[in-house]
Coordinates of C-alpha atoms in Angstrom, one line a residue:
M1493 CA -52.3 -38.7 -86.4
A1494 CA -51.1 -42.3 -86.0
D1495 CA -48.8 -41.9 -89.0
R1496 CA -47.2 -38.6 -87.8
E1497 CA -43.6 -38.9 -86.6
N1498 CA -43.5 -35.5 -84.9
F1499 CA -45.6 -32.7 -83.4
D1500 CA -44.5 -29.1 -83.4
F1501 CA -45.7 -26.3 -81.1
N1502 CA -44.8 -22.6 -81.6
S1503 CA -44.3 -19.7 -79.2
I1504 CA -43.1 -22.0 -76.3
Y1505 CA -40.7 -20.7 -73.5
S1506 CA -37.8 -22.8 -72.3
G1507 CA -37.2 -22.4 -68.5
V1508 CA -37.3 -18.7 -67.4
S1509 CA -36.2 -17.3 -70.7
S1510 CA -38.2 -14.4 -72.1
K1511 CA -37.6 -15.6 -75.7
T1512 CA -40.0 -18.1 -77.4
G1513 CA -39.1 -20.9 -79.7
R1514 CA -40.4 -24.1 -81.3
F1515 CA -41.0 -27.2 -79.3
R1516 CA -41.1 -30.7 -80.9
L1517 CA -42.1 -34.1 -79.8
A1518 CA -40.7 -36.8 -82.2
T1519 CA -39.9 -40.5 -82.3
N1520 CA -36.2 -39.7 -81.9
G1521 CA -36.6 -37.4 -78.8
V1522 CA -37.7 -34.1 -77.5
G1523 CA -36.3 -30.8 -78.7
W1524 CA -36.7 -27.0 -78.4
K1525 CA -35.1 -24.4 -80.7
G1526 CA -35.2 -20.7 -80.2
S1527 CA -32.9 -17.6 -80.1
G1528 CA -31.0 -19.3 -77.2
E1529 CA -29.1 -22.5 -77.0
P1530 CA -31.2 -25.4 -78.4
Y1531 CA -32.2 -28.4 -76.2
V1532 CA -32.4 -32.0 -77.3
C1533 CA -33.2 -35.1 -75.1
A1534 CA -33.1 -38.7 -76.4
P1535 CA -36.0 -41.1 -75.6
D1536 CA -33.9 -43.4 -73.4
E1537 CA -32.9 -40.4 -71.1
I1538 CA -36.5 -39.4 -70.3
S1539 CA -38.0 -40.5 -67.0
R1540 CA -41.5 -39.0 -67.0
F1541 CA -43.7 -36.1 -68.1
S1542 CA -46.1 -33.8 -66.2
W1543 CA -48.6 -31.1 -67.1
M1544 CA -49.5 -28.1 -65.0
R1545 CA -51.2 -24.7 -65.1
V1546 CA -48.7 -21.9 -64.7
A1547 CA -48.4 -18.1 -65.1
R1548 CA -47.6 -18.3 -68.9
G1549 CA -50.3 -20.7 -69.9
Y1550 CA -49.7 -24.4 -69.4
Q1551 CA -46.4 -26.1 -68.7
L1552 CA -44.9 -29.4 -69.8
R1553 CA -42.2 -30.8 -67.6
L1554 CA -39.6 -33.3 -68.7
Y1555 CA -37.9 -35.3 -66.0
T1556 CA -34.6 -37.0 -67.0
K1557 CA -33.0 -40.1 -65.4
D1558 CA -30.2 -37.9 -63.9
N1559 CA -32.8 -35.8 -61.9
T1560 CA -32.7 -32.9 -64.3
I1561 CA -36.1 -31.1 -64.8
M1562 CA -36.8 -29.1 -68.0
R1563 CA -39.8 -26.8 -68.1
F1564 CA -41.6 -25.6 -71.2
D1565 CA -44.3 -22.9 -70.9
G1566 CA -46.8 -21.4 -73.2
F1567 CA -49.0 -24.4 -74.2
R1568 CA -52.8 -24.0 -74.6
A1569 CA -55.4 -26.1 -72.8
E1570 CA -56.4 -27.8 -76.0
D1571 CA -52.9 -29.1 -76.5
L1572 CA -53.2 -31.5 -73.7
D1573 CA -54.8 -34.4 -75.6
T1574 CA -52.4 -34.1 -78.5
I1575 CA -49.3 -34.1 -76.1
K1576 CA -50.8 -37.0 -74.0
D1577 CA -51.2 -39.2 -77.1
A1578 CA -47.8 -38.3 -78.5
V1579 CA -46.0 -39.1 -75.2
K1580 CA -47.8 -42.4 -74.9
R1581 CA -47.1 -43.4 -78.5
F1582 CA -43.5 -42.1 -78.8
Y1583 CA -42.1 -42.8 -75.4
K1584 CA -44.5 -45.3 -73.8
L1585 CA -44.9 -43.0 -70.8
P1586 CA -48.0 -41.5 -69.2
L1587 CA -48.6 -37.8 -68.8
D1588 CA -49.2 -36.9 -65.2
T1589 CA -51.6 -33.9 -64.7
K1590 CA -50.9 -31.8 -61.6
E1591 CA -53.1 -29.1 -60.1
P1592 CA -51.6 -26.2 -58.1
S1593 CA -52.8 -25.3 -54.6
L1594 CA -54.9 -22.2 -54.7
K1595 CA -56.1 -22.2 -51.1
G1596 CA -53.5 -19.7 -49.9
W1597 CA -52.3 -21.8 -47.0
N1598 CA -48.7 -21.5 -45.9
W1599 CA -48.4 -24.8 -44.1
G1600 CA -48.0 -28.2 -45.7
N1601 CA -45.3 -30.9 -46.5
V1602 CA -41.9 -30.6 -48.1
D1603 CA -40.6 -33.0 -50.7
F1604 CA -37.1 -33.0 -52.2
Q1605 CA -37.1 -34.0 -55.9
G1606 CA -33.6 -34.0 -57.2
S1607 CA -32.4 -30.4 -56.8
E1608 CA -35.9 -29.1 -56.4
L1609 CA -37.7 -28.3 -53.1
V1610 CA -41.4 -28.9 -53.6
F1611 CA -43.9 -27.5 -51.0
N1612 CA -47.2 -29.3 -51.1
V1613 CA -50.5 -28.5 -49.5
G1614 CA -52.3 -31.8 -49.3
S1615 CA -51.8 -33.4 -52.7
K1616 CA -51.4 -30.2 -54.6
T1617 CA -48.2 -28.1 -55.2
L1618 CA -48.0 -24.6 -53.7
L1619 CA -44.5 -23.7 -54.7
E1620 CA -41.2 -25.1 -56.0
L1621 CA -37.7 -23.8 -55.2
P1622 CA -34.7 -24.6 -57.4
L1623 CA -32.0 -25.2 -54.9
A1624 CA -29.4 -25.0 -57.7
S1625 CA -30.0 -21.3 -57.7
A1626 CA -29.6 -20.9 -53.9
I1627 CA -26.5 -19.3 -52.5
G1628 CA -26.8 -20.7 -49.0
A1629 CA -28.9 -21.9 -46.0
S1630 CA -28.9 -20.8 -42.4
K1631 CA -30.6 -21.6 -39.1
A1632 CA -32.6 -18.4 -38.8
G1633 CA -34.0 -19.2 -35.3
K1634 CA -35.5 -22.0 -33.2
N1635 CA -37.2 -24.4 -35.5
E1636 CA -36.5 -22.1 -38.5
V1637 CA -34.4 -22.7 -41.6
S1638 CA -33.8 -19.9 -44.2
V1639 CA -32.9 -20.7 -47.8
N1640 CA -31.1 -17.7 -49.4
F1641 CA -31.1 -17.1 -53.1
V1642 CA -29.2 -14.9 -55.5
D1643 CA -28.8 -11.3 -54.4
P1644 CA -29.6 -8.4 -56.6
G1645 CA -26.7 -7.5 -58.8
Q1646 CA -25.5 -11.0 -59.4
P1647 CA -25.6 -12.3 -63.0
G1648 CA -29.1 -13.6 -63.8
P1649 CA -30.1 -16.3 -66.3
E1650 CA -29.6 -15.6 -69.9
G1651 CA -32.0 -13.0 -71.3
V1652 CA -33.0 -11.8 -67.8
D1653 CA -31.8 -8.5 -66.4
P1654 CA -31.8 -8.7 -62.5
K1655 CA -32.1 -4.9 -62.2
Q1656 CA -35.4 -4.8 -64.1
V1657 CA -37.3 -7.7 -62.5
D1658 CA -38.4 -8.7 -59.0
E1659 CA -36.2 -11.4 -57.5
L1660 CA -36.7 -13.9 -54.7
M1661 CA -34.2 -13.1 -51.9
D1662 CA -34.9 -15.8 -49.3
V1663 CA -37.6 -18.1 -47.9
T1664 CA -37.9 -19.1 -44.2
F1665 CA -39.5 -22.4 -43.2
Y1666 CA -40.8 -23.2 -39.7
I1667 CA -40.3 -26.9 -38.9
P1668 CA -41.5 -27.8 -35.4
G1669 CA -41.4 -31.2 -33.7
T1670 CA -39.0 -34.2 -34.0
V1671 CA -38.5 -37.0 -36.4
T1672 CA -37.0 -40.5 -36.1
K1673 CA -33.6 -40.9 -37.5
D1674 CA -31.3 -44.0 -37.7
A1675 CA -28.6 -44.0 -35.0
D1676 CA -24.9 -44.1 -35.8
D1677 CA -24.5 -47.3 -33.8
E1678 CA -23.6 -50.0 -36.3
N1679 CA -23.8 -52.8 -33.8
D1680 CA -27.5 -52.2 -33.2
A1681 CA -29.5 -52.4 -36.4
D1682 CA -32.7 -51.3 -34.7
A1683 CA -31.2 -48.3 -33.0
E1684 CA -33.2 -45.1 -33.6
E1685 CA -33.0 -41.6 -32.2
E1686 CA -35.3 -38.6 -32.0
V1687 CA -33.9 -35.5 -33.6
N1688 CA -35.3 -32.1 -34.3
A1689 CA -37.1 -31.9 -37.6
D1690 CA -35.5 -28.5 -38.5
V1691 CA -32.0 -30.0 -38.1
V1692 CA -32.8 -32.8 -40.6
F1693 CA -34.4 -30.3 -43.0
Y1694 CA -31.3 -28.0 -42.7
D1695 CA -28.9 -30.8 -43.3
T1696 CA -30.9 -32.0 -46.4
V1697 CA -30.9 -28.5 -47.9
K1698 CA -27.2 -28.2 -47.4
S1699 CA -26.6 -31.6 -49.0
K1700 CA -28.6 -30.5 -52.0
L1701 CA -26.5 -27.3 -52.3
E1702 CA -23.3 -29.4 -52.2
L1703 CA -24.7 -31.8 -54.8
S1704 CA -25.5 -28.9 -57.2
Q1705 CA -21.9 -27.8 -57.0
L1706 CA -20.3 -31.2 -57.7
T1707 CA -20.4 -30.5 -61.4
T1708 CA -17.5 -28.1 -60.9
E1709 CA -14.0 -28.9 -59.5
N1710 CA -13.1 -28.0 -56.0
I1711 CA -9.7 -26.5 -56.5
V1712 CA -8.7 -26.2 -52.8
Q1713 CA -10.2 -26.0 -49.3
F1714 CA -9.1 -23.9 -46.3
P1715 CA -10.5 -25.4 -43.1
E1716 CA -11.5 -23.6 -40.0
V1717 CA -10.6 -20.1 -41.1
L1718 CA -11.3 -17.4 -38.5
C1719 CA -13.6 -14.7 -39.8
I1720 CA -13.9 -11.7 -37.5
T1721 CA -16.5 -9.9 -39.7
P1722 CA -18.9 -11.6 -39.6
R1723 CA -17.8 -13.5 -36.5
G1724 CA -17.3 -17.2 -36.8
R1725 CA -15.1 -20.0 -38.2
Y1726 CA -15.8 -21.2 -41.8
N1727 CA -14.5 -23.8 -44.2
I1728 CA -13.6 -22.0 -47.5
D1729 CA -14.1 -24.1 -50.6
M1730 CA -12.6 -22.5 -53.7
Y1731 CA -14.1 -23.4 -57.1
Q1732 CA -13.3 -22.1 -60.6
D1733 CA -16.1 -19.4 -60.6
F1734 CA -17.2 -19.1 -57.0
L1735 CA -16.3 -19.9 -53.4
R1736 CA -18.3 -21.3 -50.5
L1737 CA -18.3 -20.3 -46.9
R1738 CA -19.5 -23.2 -44.8
G1739 CA -20.0 -22.6 -41.1
K1740 CA -22.0 -24.2 -38.3
T1741 CA -24.9 -21.8 -38.7
Y1742 CA -24.5 -20.1 -42.1
D1743 CA -23.6 -21.4 -45.6
Y1744 CA -22.9 -19.0 -48.4
K1745 CA -22.0 -19.1 -52.1
I1746 CA -20.0 -16.1 -53.4
L1747 CA -19.3 -15.5 -57.0
Y1748 CA -15.8 -14.2 -57.9
A1749 CA -17.5 -11.6 -60.0
N1750 CA -18.9 -10.1 -56.9
I1751 CA -15.4 -9.6 -55.2
V1752 CA -14.3 -6.1 -56.0
K1753 CA -11.4 -5.4 -53.5
L1754 CA -8.8 -7.4 -51.7
F1755 CA -6.5 -6.2 -48.9
L1756 CA -3.7 -7.9 -47.0
L1757 CA -2.8 -6.1 -43.8
L1758 CA -0.5 -6.8 -40.9
K1759 CA -2.0 -6.0 -37.5
P1760 CA 0.0 -3.7 -35.2
D1761 CA 0.7 -6.6 -32.9
D1762 CA 2.9 -8.2 -35.6
V1763 CA 1.3 -11.6 -34.7
H1764 CA -1.8 -11.6 -36.9
V1765 CA -2.4 -10.8 -40.6
L1766 CA -5.8 -9.7 -41.9
F1767 CA -7.2 -10.5 -45.3
V1768 CA -10.1 -8.3 -46.3
I1769 CA -12.5 -9.2 -49.1
G1770 CA -14.7 -6.4 -50.5
L1771 CA -18.1 -7.6 -51.9
D1772 CA -20.7 -6.0 -54.1
P1773 CA -23.5 -6.9 -53.5
P1774 CA -22.7 -7.4 -49.8
L1775 CA -23.1 -10.6 -47.9
R1776 CA -26.4 -10.9 -45.9
Q1777 CA -27.1 -12.4 -42.6
G1778 CA -30.8 -11.8 -42.0
Q1779 CA -31.3 -8.1 -42.2
T1780 CA -27.5 -7.3 -41.7
K1781 CA -25.3 -6.6 -44.7
Y1782 CA -21.6 -7.2 -44.7
P1783 CA -19.8 -5.4 -47.6
F1784 CA -16.5 -6.7 -46.3
L1785 CA -15.3 -10.1 -45.0
V1786 CA -12.3 -9.8 -42.6
L1787 CA -10.3 -13.0 -42.3
Q1788 CA -7.6 -13.3 -39.6
F1789 CA -4.5 -15.6 -39.8
V1790 CA -1.6 -16.2 -37.4
R1791 CA 1.5 -14.8 -39.1
E1792 CA 3.6 -17.8 -38.3
D1793 CA 1.1 -20.5 -39.3
E1794 CA 1.9 -22.4 -42.5
I1795 CA -0.1 -24.7 -44.8
D1796 CA 0.8 -27.5 -47.2
V1797 CA -1.8 -27.9 -50.0
E1798 CA -2.0 -29.2 -53.5
L1799 CA -4.4 -27.7 -56.0
N1800 CA -6.9 -29.9 -57.8
L1801 CA -5.8 -28.6 -61.3
D1802 CA -3.8 -30.3 -64.0
D1803 CA -0.7 -28.7 -65.5
T1804 CA -2.5 -27.8 -68.8
K1805 CA -5.2 -25.8 -67.0
L1806 CA -2.5 -24.1 -64.9
D1807 CA -0.7 -23.0 -68.0
E1808 CA -3.5 -22.1 -70.2
K1809 CA -6.3 -20.7 -68.0
Y1810 CA -4.3 -19.2 -65.1
E1811 CA -1.2 -18.3 -67.1
N1812 CA 1.2 -19.7 -64.4
K1813 CA -0.3 -17.4 -61.8
L1814 CA -0.9 -20.5 -59.7
Q1815 CA 1.4 -23.4 -58.6
K1816 CA 0.5 -27.0 -58.3
H1817 CA 1.8 -27.2 -54.7
Y1818 CA 2.1 -24.7 -51.9
D1819 CA 4.1 -24.9 -48.7
A1820 CA 4.1 -21.4 -47.2
P1821 CA 2.5 -19.2 -44.6
T1822 CA -1.3 -19.6 -44.8
Y1823 CA -2.0 -15.9 -45.4
E1824 CA 0.3 -15.9 -48.4
V1825 CA -1.3 -19.0 -50.0
V1826 CA -4.8 -17.7 -49.4
S1827 CA -4.1 -14.2 -50.9
T1828 CA -2.2 -15.7 -53.9
I1829 CA -5.1 -18.1 -54.8
F1830 CA -7.7 -15.3 -54.3
R1831 CA -5.7 -13.0 -56.6
A1832 CA -5.4 -15.6 -59.3
L1833 CA -9.0 -16.8 -59.2
T1834 CA -10.7 -13.4 -58.9
G1835 CA -8.3 -11.4 -61.1
K1836 CA -8.2 -8.6 -58.5
K1837 CA -5.1 -6.8 -57.2
V1838 CA -4.3 -7.4 -53.5
T1839 CA -3.7 -4.0 -51.8
V1840 CA -1.0 -3.9 -49.2
P1841 CA 0.1 -1.1 -46.9
G1842 CA 2.2 1.7 -48.4
N1843 CA 4.9 3.9 -46.8
F1844 CA 2.9 5.2 -43.8
R1845 CA 4.2 4.2 -40.4
S1846 CA 2.8 5.1 -37.0
H1847 CA 4.7 6.4 -34.0
H1848 CA 5.4 2.8 -33.0
G1849 CA 6.4 1.7 -36.6
A1850 CA 3.1 0.0 -37.4
N1851 CA 1.1 0.2 -40.6
A1852 CA -2.0 1.4 -38.8
I1853 CA -3.1 3.7 -35.9
K1854 CA -5.4 2.6 -33.1
C1855 CA -8.6 4.6 -32.8
S1856 CA -12.4 4.3 -32.3
M1857 CA -15.3 4.7 -34.7
K1858 CA -18.3 5.6 -32.6
A1859 CA -18.2 3.0 -29.8
N1860 CA -16.1 0.4 -31.7
E1861 CA -12.3 0.2 -31.3
G1862 CA -10.2 -0.8 -34.3
F1863 CA -7.4 0.1 -36.5
L1864 CA -7.2 2.7 -39.3
Y1865 CA -4.9 1.9 -42.2
P1866 CA -3.7 4.8 -44.3
L1867 CA -3.1 3.2 -47.7
D1868 CA -1.9 4.7 -51.0
K1869 CA -5.3 5.5 -52.4
S1870 CA -7.7 5.0 -49.5
F1871 CA -8.2 4.7 -45.7
L1872 CA -9.5 1.4 -44.3
F1873 CA -10.9 1.0 -40.8
I1874 CA -11.3 -2.5 -39.5
P1875 CA -12.7 -4.7 -38.1
K1876 CA -16.2 -3.4 -37.2
P1877 CA -17.7 -1.6 -38.9
T1878 CA -15.3 -2.1 -41.8
T1879 CA -15.2 1.3 -43.5
F1880 CA -13.5 2.1 -46.8
V1881 CA -12.7 5.8 -47.5
P1882 CA -11.2 6.6 -50.9
I1883 CA -8.7 9.4 -50.7
G1884 CA -10.0 11.0 -54.0
Q1885 CA -13.4 11.6 -52.4
I1886 CA -12.1 13.4 -49.3
S1887 CA -12.7 17.1 -49.3
M1888 CA -11.0 18.0 -46.0
V1889 CA -9.7 16.5 -42.8
S1890 CA -10.3 18.3 -39.5
F1891 CA -8.5 17.7 -36.2
S1892 CA -10.0 18.5 -32.8
R1893 CA -8.7 18.3 -29.2
I1894 CA -5.2 19.0 -30.3
G1895 CA -4.2 21.7 -27.9
S1896 CA -4.0 21.7 -24.1
Q1897 CA -7.1 21.6 -22.0
S1898 CA -8.0 23.1 -18.7
G1899 CA -6.9 20.0 -16.9
G1900 CA -3.7 19.6 -18.8
T1901 CA -2.6 18.3 -22.1
S1902 CA -4.9 15.8 -23.8
R1903 CA -3.5 12.4 -24.5
T1904 CA -5.8 11.8 -27.6
F1905 CA -7.3 13.7 -30.4
D1906 CA -10.2 13.3 -32.9
M1907 CA -10.0 13.3 -36.7
K1908 CA -13.0 13.8 -39.1
F1909 CA -13.0 13.1 -42.8
H1910 CA -15.3 15.5 -44.7
M1911 CA -16.3 13.9 -48.1
H1912 CA -17.3 15.7 -51.3
S1913 CA -20.7 14.0 -51.1
G1914 CA -21.5 15.8 -47.8
S1915 CA -21.1 12.9 -45.5
D1916 CA -18.3 12.5 -42.9
Y1917 CA -16.4 9.9 -41.0
Q1918 CA -15.1 10.6 -37.5
F1919 CA -12.4 8.7 -35.7
S1920 CA -11.7 9.4 -32.1
S1921 CA -9.3 8.4 -29.2
I1922 CA -6.2 8.6 -31.4
N1923 CA -2.9 8.7 -29.5
R1924 CA -1.5 12.3 -29.5
E1925 CA 1.9 10.9 -30.6
E1926 CA 0.3 9.9 -34.0
Y1927 CA -0.6 13.5 -34.9
A1928 CA 2.6 14.4 -36.7
N1929 CA 2.7 11.3 -38.8
I1930 CA -0.9 11.4 -39.9
E1931 CA -0.8 15.1 -40.7
A1932 CA 2.4 14.6 -42.8
F1933 CA 0.7 11.7 -44.6
L1934 CA -2.4 13.9 -45.4
R1935 CA -0.3 16.8 -46.7
E1936 CA 1.7 14.4 -48.8
K1937 CA -1.6 13.3 -50.4
K1938 CA -2.5 17.0 -50.9
I1939 CA -5.5 16.7 -48.7
K1940 CA -6.7 20.0 -47.1
V1941 CA -6.1 19.9 -43.3
K1942 CA -7.8 22.0 -40.7
T1943 CA -7.2 22.2 -37.0
D1944 CA -10.2 23.0 -34.9
S1945 CA -9.1 25.8 -32.5
T1946 CA -12.1 25.3 -30.2
Q1947 CA -10.9 23.4 -27.1
E1948 CA -13.1 21.4 -24.8
T1949 CA -12.8 23.2 -21.4
V1950 CA -14.9 23.5 -18.3
V1951 CA -17.5 26.1 -19.1
S1952 CA -18.6 28.4 -16.3
Y1953 CA -21.6 30.7 -16.0
V1954 CA -19.3 33.6 -16.9
D1955 CA -18.4 32.0 -20.2
M1956 CA -22.0 31.3 -20.9
D1957 CA -22.7 35.0 -20.6
E1958 CA -20.6 35.7 -23.6
D1959 CA -23.0 34.0 -25.9
E1960 CA -25.4 36.5 -27.4
E1961 CA -28.2 34.0 -27.6
D1962 CA -28.3 33.5 -23.8
G1963 CA -29.4 37.2 -23.3
D1964 CA -30.6 38.1 -19.9
F1965 CA -30.3 34.5 -18.7
G1966 CA -26.6 34.7 -19.0
S1967 CA -26.5 38.0 -17.1
R1968 CA -28.4 36.5 -14.3
K1969 CA -26.0 33.5 -14.2
K1970 CA -23.1 35.9 -14.2
R1971 CA -24.4 37.8 -11.3
R1972 CA -24.9 34.5 -9.5
V1973 CA -21.3 33.6 -10.1
D1974 CA -20.2 37.0 -8.9
D1975 CA -22.2 36.7 -5.7
D1976 CA -20.8 33.3 -5.1
D1977 CA -17.3 34.7 -5.5
D1978 CA -18.0 37.5 -3.0
M1979 CA -19.2 35.0 -0.5
G1980 CA -16.1 33.0 -1.0
E1981 CA -13.9 36.0 -0.4
D1982 CA -15.7 36.8 2.9
E1983 CA -15.3 33.3 4.2
D1984 CA -11.6 33.3 3.3
E1985 CA -10.8 36.7 5.0
S1986 CA -13.1 36.8 8.1
P1987 CA -11.5 35.3 11.2
D1988 CA -13.4 32.7 13.2
E1989 CA -13.8 34.4 16.5
D1990 CA -15.4 31.4 18.2
F1991 CA -12.4 29.2 17.5
A1992 CA -9.8 29.4 20.4
P1993 CA -7.3 26.6 20.0
D1994 CA -5.3 27.6 23.1
D1995 CA -8.3 27.5 25.5
A1996 CA -8.7 24.3 27.4
S1997 CA -11.9 22.5 27.3
D1998 CA -14.1 22.6 30.3
I1999 CA -15.0 18.9 30.0
A2000 CA -12.2 16.4 29.9
E2001 CA -12.4 13.8 27.1
E2002 CA -12.0 10.1 27.6
F2003 CA -8.5 10.1 26.2
D2004 CA -7.3 13.1 28.3
S2005 CA -5.1 12.5 31.3
D2006 CA -7.4 14.6 33.4
A2007 CA -10.3 12.3 32.7
E2008 CA -9.4 9.8 35.5
Q2009 CA -8.9 12.7 38.0
D2010 CA -12.4 13.9 37.2
D2011 CA -13.8 10.4 37.7
E2012 CA -12.0 10.1 41.1
G2013 CA -13.3 13.5 42.1
D2014 CA -16.8 12.3 41.3
D2015 CA -16.3 9.2 43.4
D2016 CA -15.1 11.2 46.4
D2017 CA -18.2 13.4 46.2
E2018 CA -20.3 10.3 46.4

């Protein structure tokens, strides 16, 4: 064994791949070769090794000096002595043996090792989380921090189909108490301050997320962008393959491959412009899902930015769809960059105009007020809940409360979209003046239109009697109404014999002129 220059091990997994390969320890480095991309690490790049029991046998971990961790699974227990001797002879390093925690406890200590979050119970490891795979972190509650991972539907590692395996969504940590942190006062070297432990943990996780993204170029940043769905202000960092939303509470990573729709819409006030981003899978905040992001910009605001891209990449990769420098309204710059990086078309309003010349009509969806935009191929209601209705899936549109009501002409009407799938969307409180324009638009799109003739009027007991299902109950109610009507006629036609307006009152009131005479008469009697 002392003369051997390499040791080979077959049927070894690299990382989370489902394919096996051959693993080699040699004097000139460590290597793995399988159906995927081969891996080679030189001896001077290796920091240390560790050995641990895992689900697929035993695992050998290789730590590099740049804080990268490589995992190789599938070793047997009897391979330990051979690997330990080879590591010591070839690389002059010890092989650390770790034991996992099997107590089932959910409390312990957290240690950050490079881009790894290691949760230890005592001196044993309970779980490890690769923060490089996380999409964001948030303050879930008091003393709580949630780390969010890749949503279902996003591209998984090579060789892994996310739709066929279980996948970690998020992990929430409870971090009570305070910790001592160095103060920002540079004049006092001994200054310290007590801060909440969860805040320090949250900041550390966010810094690890940012560190994992430094390998790619930040093309441009849009600071303090107002997002009205979900509500808040976010810094938007645009990278080559993804973007980051960084807010005070939430931090998200969104792949461009998950952006399916883009809309640029002018609000009816002519002051603000909305930029709507459709996501699949949707963005998650706790248990709430947001399939659309709605960003709002002031129409007159302008921005002066320069993209972090060289001329060669602008010409070759983006085919002159981007410029090196922009000095234009903010909404134009944002929509242009999104269109180039995502490769998606930006949909703008078509020919529809409301009664007041706007691109949308004001209405309500359930208890939420908003604007409904009739577009060339769809209807879009914003801001909350943002609802996308493709025109091709609409079976019929019915209008109600169009005619006059018992109290006069209604100022608003309702509109319901009946879909081929059997579901429907109802929009209410639409200004009556919009009826002609919206009906003409629907007929132009060859959508079947129906006007509900049933009007909402005050229903009396007589009207209820016409319903066959009411039976004798309606008859009794009708007789009651008739009796009330007869009583009303008697009261209107019978004179009030006791009322005599011309007769003088026997007793003078305080404000009558005879009141003083009566008082004087009383005094005389006394």
